[in-house]
Amino acid sequence: MPAPNGFDYATTPDGSVRITHHGKPATVLRGARASEFLAEVDDDPQEVMARWTGNYKRGNERMGKNHPRNRR
């Protein structure tokens, strides 16, 4: 599975964090959630941003090829 990429984040003067994916807004974190994110983002920024936005692989992608609808 490829590593997530294309994420970027910016902090605003009011303390909120805006996360974008390929230049499009993904989410805005405010208050305690923004503080938690900023404390965690130093580890692996792309992986952390993918997890916080919910944009990551869920592990069931390979099962789709076995579904009767997809067999031809």
XYZ file of N, CA and C in Angstrom:
216
model
N 0.855 -1.159 0.000
C 0.000 0.000 0.000
C 0.908 1.232 0.000
N 0.695 2.158 -0.924
C 1.539 3.358 -0.965
C 1.276 4.279 0.222
N 2.305 5.003 0.583
C 2.174 5.957 1.682
C 1.318 7.137 1.237
N 0.562 7.733 2.142
C -0.240 8.895 1.774
C 0.650 10.071 1.379
N 0.175 10.859 0.429
C 0.911 12.063 0.033
C -0.066 13.113 -0.445
N 0.422 14.335 -0.622
C -0.425 15.422 -1.111
C -1.082 16.248 -0.027
N -0.812 15.929 1.233
C -1.404 16.675 2.329
C -0.518 17.848 2.711
N -1.158 18.915 3.175
C -0.449 20.082 3.679
C -1.319 20.708 4.754
N -0.698 21.425 5.672
C -1.483 22.088 6.709
C -0.927 23.477 6.967
N -1.791 24.334 7.473
C -1.408 25.704 7.821
C -2.142 26.090 9.095
N -1.435 26.785 9.971
C -2.072 27.290 11.180
C -2.527 28.724 10.935
N -3.602 29.103 11.557
C -4.141 30.447 11.394
C -3.911 31.224 12.689
N -4.012 32.542 12.642
C -3.783 33.358 13.846
C -4.706 33.015 15.019
N -5.897 32.515 14.738
C -6.812 32.180 15.837
C -6.532 30.811 16.451
N -5.506 30.090 15.958
C -5.105 28.812 16.531
C -5.673 27.596 15.827
N -6.515 27.795 14.826
C -7.059 26.638 14.115
C -6.050 26.147 13.077
N -6.257 24.918 12.641
C -5.371 24.281 11.663
C -6.212 23.882 10.457
N -5.784 24.300 9.275
C -6.474 23.936 8.035
C -5.636 22.898 7.308
N -6.244 21.735 7.039
C -5.557 20.661 6.330
C -6.128 20.585 4.924
N -5.230 20.557 3.932
C -5.647 20.444 2.529
C -5.053 19.169 1.934
N -5.702 18.667 0.899
C -5.227 17.498 0.166
C -5.219 17.865 -1.305
N -4.027 17.922 -1.871
C -3.822 18.359 -3.258
C -4.458 19.730 -3.502
N -4.312 20.612 -2.523
C -4.786 21.987 -2.651
C -6.252 22.207 -2.340
N -6.996 21.139 -2.086
C -8.419 21.276 -1.768
C -8.617 21.118 -0.265
N -9.515 21.906 0.328
C -9.731 21.807 1.776
C -10.204 20.417 2.176
N -9.565 19.850 3.199
C -9.964 18.541 3.703
C -10.683 18.681 5.043
N -10.136 19.482 5.961
C -10.760 19.680 7.262
C -10.154 20.890 7.957
N -10.858 21.367 8.973
C -10.359 22.447 9.825
C -10.465 21.952 11.256
N -9.365 22.037 11.980
C -9.329 21.623 13.381
C -9.232 22.863 14.249
N -10.007 22.891 15.328
C -10.011 24.043 16.225
C -9.860 23.580 17.664
N -9.375 24.458 18.510
C -9.310 24.219 19.954
C -8.385 23.085 20.331
N -8.896 22.198 21.187
C -8.100 21.091 21.708
C -7.670 20.133 20.606
N -8.532 19.915 19.628
C -8.177 19.012 18.523
C -7.003 19.564 17.734
N -6.964 20.869 17.520
C -5.846 21.485 16.804
C -4.560 21.321 17.599
N -4.625 21.486 18.899
C -3.445 21.316 19.754
C -2.938 19.878 19.719
N -3.858 18.907 19.782
C -3.475 17.495 19.700
C -2.799 17.193 18.371
N -3.380 17.716 17.295
C -2.817 17.493 15.962
C -1.405 18.058 15.867
N -1.204 19.281 16.316
C 0.114 19.911 16.229
C 1.161 19.170 17.063
N 0.750 18.579 18.173
C 1.682 17.806 18.991
C 2.062 16.496 18.313
N 1.175 15.957 17.495
C 1.390 14.659 16.865
C 1.998 14.746 15.466
N 1.882 15.865 14.785
C 2.230 15.960 13.376
C 3.732 15.842 13.106
N 4.571 16.013 14.097
C 6.012 15.935 13.872
C 6.499 14.526 13.552
N 5.770 13.495 13.964
C 6.208 12.113 13.744
C 6.293 11.766 12.264
N 5.177 11.678 11.579
C 5.111 11.405 10.138
C 3.966 12.249 9.593
N 4.252 13.447 9.108
C 3.184 14.401 8.767
C 2.134 13.866 7.801
N 2.526 13.190 6.736
C 1.543 12.726 5.756
C 0.610 11.677 6.366
N 1.159 10.751 7.099
C 0.350 9.711 7.732
C -0.598 10.303 8.771
N -0.114 11.233 9.559
C -0.943 11.862 10.595
C -2.083 12.655 9.961
N -1.780 13.427 8.913
C -2.835 14.215 8.267
C -3.862 13.308 7.599
N -3.430 12.201 7.013
C -4.375 11.262 6.402
C -5.304 10.685 7.467
N -4.746 10.350 8.611
C -5.556 9.779 9.681
C -6.538 10.798 10.246
N -6.089 12.033 10.456
C -6.963 13.062 11.038
C -8.071 13.478 10.074
N -7.850 13.369 8.773
C -8.893 13.728 7.821
C -9.797 12.552 7.483
N -9.391 11.344 7.866
C -10.180 10.161 7.526
C -9.889 9.669 6.128
N -8.889 10.225 5.470
C -8.561 9.847 4.104
C -7.387 8.868 4.124
N -7.680 7.619 4.414
C -6.645 6.601 4.434
C -7.284 5.266 4.089
N -6.479 4.305 3.742
C -6.978 2.988 3.377
C -7.568 2.301 4.596
N -8.640 1.609 4.386
C -9.333 0.966 5.481
C -9.096 -0.538 5.533
N -8.355 -1.086 4.576
C -7.996 -2.492 4.602
C -8.929 -3.409 3.853
N -10.033 -2.896 3.306
C -10.977 -3.775 2.627
C -10.967 -3.576 1.111
N -9.987 -2.894 0.560
C -9.991 -2.593 -0.863
C -9.816 -3.841 -1.723
N -9.042 -4.787 -1.248
C -8.782 -5.988 -2.046
C -9.989 -6.902 -2.126
N -10.894 -6.832 -1.181
C -12.047 -7.717 -1.151
C -13.033 -7.405 -2.266
N -13.010 -6.208 -2.813
C -13.963 -5.820 -3.842
C -13.860 -6.632 -5.106
N -12.680 -7.125 -5.437
C -12.530 -7.885 -6.684
C -13.236 -9.231 -6.604
N -13.517 -9.721 -5.405
C -14.187 -11.006 -5.253
C -15.704 -10.884 -5.161
N -16.223 -9.682 -5.150
C -17.662 -9.484 -5.060
C -18.311 -9.940 -6.362
N -19.462 -10.616 -6.312
C -20.115 -11.113 -7.534
C -20.394 -10.019 -8.571
N -20.655 -8.828 -8.123
C -20.928 -7.733 -9.046
C -19.706 -7.406 -9.892
N -18.514 -7.628 -9.374
C -17.286 -7.259 -10.078
C -16.667 -8.407 -10.871
N -17.262 -9.581 -10.827
C -16.736 -10.705 -11.600
C -17.348 -10.697 -12.980
N -16.505 -10.723 -13.976
C -17.022 -10.759 -15.363
C -16.184 -11.635 -16.207
